[in-house]
Tab-separated table of C-alpha atoms in Angstrom:
chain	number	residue	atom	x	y	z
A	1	UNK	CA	-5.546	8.005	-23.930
A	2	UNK	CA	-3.853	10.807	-25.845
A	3	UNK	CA	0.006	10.798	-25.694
A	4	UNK	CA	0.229	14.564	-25.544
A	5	UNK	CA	3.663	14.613	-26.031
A	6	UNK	CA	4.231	12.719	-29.202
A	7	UNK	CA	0.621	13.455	-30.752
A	8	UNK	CA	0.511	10.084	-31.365
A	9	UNK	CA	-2.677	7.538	-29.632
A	10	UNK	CA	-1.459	5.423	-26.376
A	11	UNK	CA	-2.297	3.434	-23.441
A	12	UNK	CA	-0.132	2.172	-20.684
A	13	UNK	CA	-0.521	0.975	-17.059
A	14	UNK	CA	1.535	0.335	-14.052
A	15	UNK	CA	2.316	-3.554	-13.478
A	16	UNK	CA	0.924	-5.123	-10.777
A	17	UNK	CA	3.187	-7.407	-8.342
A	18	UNK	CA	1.310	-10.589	-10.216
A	19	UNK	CA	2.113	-8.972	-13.635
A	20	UNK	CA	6.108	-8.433	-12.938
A	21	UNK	CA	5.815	-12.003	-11.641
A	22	UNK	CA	4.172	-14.006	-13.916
A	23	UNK	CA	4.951	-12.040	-17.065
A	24	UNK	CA	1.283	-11.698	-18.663
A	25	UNK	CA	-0.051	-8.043	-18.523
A	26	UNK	CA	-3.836	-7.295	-18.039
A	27	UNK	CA	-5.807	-4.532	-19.933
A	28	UNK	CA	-9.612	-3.894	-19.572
A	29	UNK	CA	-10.953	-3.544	-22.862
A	30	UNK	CA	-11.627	-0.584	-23.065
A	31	UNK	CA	-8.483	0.612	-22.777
A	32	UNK	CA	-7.139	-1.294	-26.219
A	33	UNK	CA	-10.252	-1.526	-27.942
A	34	UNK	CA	-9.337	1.533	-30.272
A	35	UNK	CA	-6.249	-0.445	-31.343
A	36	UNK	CA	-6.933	-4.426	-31.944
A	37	UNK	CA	-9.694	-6.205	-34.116
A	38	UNK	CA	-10.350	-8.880	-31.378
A	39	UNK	CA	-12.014	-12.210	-31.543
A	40	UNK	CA	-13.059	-13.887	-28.187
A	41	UNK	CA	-10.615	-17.061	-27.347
A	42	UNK	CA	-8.501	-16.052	-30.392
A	43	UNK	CA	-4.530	-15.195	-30.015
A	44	UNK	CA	-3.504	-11.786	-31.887
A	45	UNK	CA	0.218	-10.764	-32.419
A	46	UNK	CA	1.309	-7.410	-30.573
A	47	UNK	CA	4.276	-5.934	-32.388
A	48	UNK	CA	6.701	-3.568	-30.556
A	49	UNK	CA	10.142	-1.693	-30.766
A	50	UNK	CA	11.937	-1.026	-27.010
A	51	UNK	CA	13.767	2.019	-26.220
A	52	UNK	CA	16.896	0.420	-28.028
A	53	UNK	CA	15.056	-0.080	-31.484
A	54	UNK	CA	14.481	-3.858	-30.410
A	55	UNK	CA	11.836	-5.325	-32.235
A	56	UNK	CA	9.110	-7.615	-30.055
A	57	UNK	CA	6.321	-9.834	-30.838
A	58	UNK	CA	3.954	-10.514	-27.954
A	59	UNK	CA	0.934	-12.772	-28.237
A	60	UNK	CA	-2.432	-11.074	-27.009
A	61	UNK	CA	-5.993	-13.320	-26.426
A	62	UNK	CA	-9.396	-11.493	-25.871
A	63	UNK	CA	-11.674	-12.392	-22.817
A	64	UNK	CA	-15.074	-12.343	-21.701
A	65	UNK	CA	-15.719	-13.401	-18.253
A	66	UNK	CA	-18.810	-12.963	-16.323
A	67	UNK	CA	-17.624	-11.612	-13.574
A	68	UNK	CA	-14.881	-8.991	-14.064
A	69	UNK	CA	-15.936	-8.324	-18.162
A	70	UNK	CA	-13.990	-8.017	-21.163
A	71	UNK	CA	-9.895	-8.130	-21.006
A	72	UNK	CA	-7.091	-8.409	-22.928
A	73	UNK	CA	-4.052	-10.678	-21.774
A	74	UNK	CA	-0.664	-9.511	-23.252
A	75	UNK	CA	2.188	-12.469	-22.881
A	76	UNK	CA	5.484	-10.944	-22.695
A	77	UNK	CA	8.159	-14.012	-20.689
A	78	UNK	CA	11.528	-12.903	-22.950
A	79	UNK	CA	10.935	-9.240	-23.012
A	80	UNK	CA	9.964	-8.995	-19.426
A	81	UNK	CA	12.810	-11.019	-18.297
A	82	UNK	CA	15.356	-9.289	-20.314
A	83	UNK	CA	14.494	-5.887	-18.961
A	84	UNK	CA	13.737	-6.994	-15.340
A	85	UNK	CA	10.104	-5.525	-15.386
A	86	UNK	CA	9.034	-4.904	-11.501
A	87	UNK	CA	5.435	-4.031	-9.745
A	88	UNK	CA	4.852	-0.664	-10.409
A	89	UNK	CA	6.678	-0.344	-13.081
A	90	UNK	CA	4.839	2.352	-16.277
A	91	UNK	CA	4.596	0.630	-19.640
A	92	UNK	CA	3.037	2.639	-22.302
A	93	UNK	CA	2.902	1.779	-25.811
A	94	UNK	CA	2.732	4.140	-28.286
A	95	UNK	CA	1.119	3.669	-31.695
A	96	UNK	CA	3.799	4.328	-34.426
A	97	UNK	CA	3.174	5.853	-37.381
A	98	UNK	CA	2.832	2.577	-40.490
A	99	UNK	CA	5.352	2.812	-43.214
A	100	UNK	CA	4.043	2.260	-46.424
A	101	UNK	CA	6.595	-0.869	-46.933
A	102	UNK	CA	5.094	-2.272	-43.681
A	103	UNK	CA	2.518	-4.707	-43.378
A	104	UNK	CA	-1.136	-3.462	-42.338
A	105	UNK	CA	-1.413	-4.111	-38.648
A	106	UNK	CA	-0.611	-1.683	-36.264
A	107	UNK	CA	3.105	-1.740	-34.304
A	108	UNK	CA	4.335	0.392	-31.119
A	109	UNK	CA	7.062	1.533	-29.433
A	110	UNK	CA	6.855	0.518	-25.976
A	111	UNK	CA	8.148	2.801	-23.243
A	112	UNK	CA	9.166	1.543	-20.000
A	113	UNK	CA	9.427	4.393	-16.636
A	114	UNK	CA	10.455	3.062	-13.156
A	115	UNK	CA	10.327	5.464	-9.954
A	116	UNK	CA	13.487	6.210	-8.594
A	117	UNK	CA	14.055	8.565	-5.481
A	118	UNK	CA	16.443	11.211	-6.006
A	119	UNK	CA	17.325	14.229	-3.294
A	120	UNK	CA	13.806	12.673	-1.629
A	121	UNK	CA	11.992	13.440	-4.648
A	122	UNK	CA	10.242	10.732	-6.720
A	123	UNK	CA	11.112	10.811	-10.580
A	124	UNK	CA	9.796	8.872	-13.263
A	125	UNK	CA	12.304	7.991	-16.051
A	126	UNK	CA	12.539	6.229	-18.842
A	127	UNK	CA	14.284	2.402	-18.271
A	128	UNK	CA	16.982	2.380	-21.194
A	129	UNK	CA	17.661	-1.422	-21.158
C-alpha cells in the first residue's frame, strides 16, 4: 500500500492475539511481495530502525502451504519484548530511502500505533518506546 503521508511504499497490519504472544508476525504474500526477493524454505534478513533510531534485524522465511497459500513469517522475540507489542496493535514499515554508503537490500523504519481511549474517543498514536 501507498504511505500517503511520507510518499514513500509500505505495508503494515494489526497483530493478532497469537502474534503479540508468540512474537512471529504473519504477512500474506502479497502484501510484501513488492519488497523481498524470496526463496521458498529460505531465511531472509529484515532490517529496521524504531521510532528511537534503533536499528533491528529480524529474520523472515517464505511459505507455501496448500491450504492457506503463500506467507511470509517475520521473527521479531527482542524487539517485541522490548516494546511490549499487544493484539491489535498497528505495525507498519516503511521503506526508507537507500543511502548510497549502504548496502543494496532494502531497510525500514518501523512504526508502531496502539489505540488508546481519550474523552471516549478512540485515537491511534504512535508508541514512542
Amino acid at each position: 500500500m501507498e504511505n500517503q503521508e511520507q510518499g514513500r511504499q509500505s505495508f503494515s497490519k494489526h497483530l493478532t492475539q497469537s502474534e503479540a504472544k508468540d512474537r512471529i508476525i504473519f504477512f500474506s504474500y502479497t502484501d510484501v511481495a513488492p519488497f523481498f526477493e524470496f526463496q521458498e524454505g529460505y531465511m531472509f534478513f529484515v532490517n529496521v530502525t524504531d521510532s528511537l533510531g534503533k536499528a533491528w534485524t529480524f529474520i523472515g522465511t517464505f511459505y507455501t502451504n496448500p491450504e492457506i497459500g503463500k506467507y511470509v513469517s517475520i521473527k521479531w522475540p527482542q524487539f517485541s519484548s522490548v516494546k511490549g507489542l499487544k493484539a491489535n496493535d498497528e505495525v507498519i514499515f516503511m521503506e526508507r530511502p537507500r543511502r548510497k554508503s549502504e548496502a543494496p537490500w532494502k531497510k525500514f523504519k518501523l512504526v508502531i500505533k496502539r489505540k488508546i481511549r481519550l474523552f471516549g474517543q478512540d485515537i491511534w498514536g504512535e508508541l514512542k518506546v
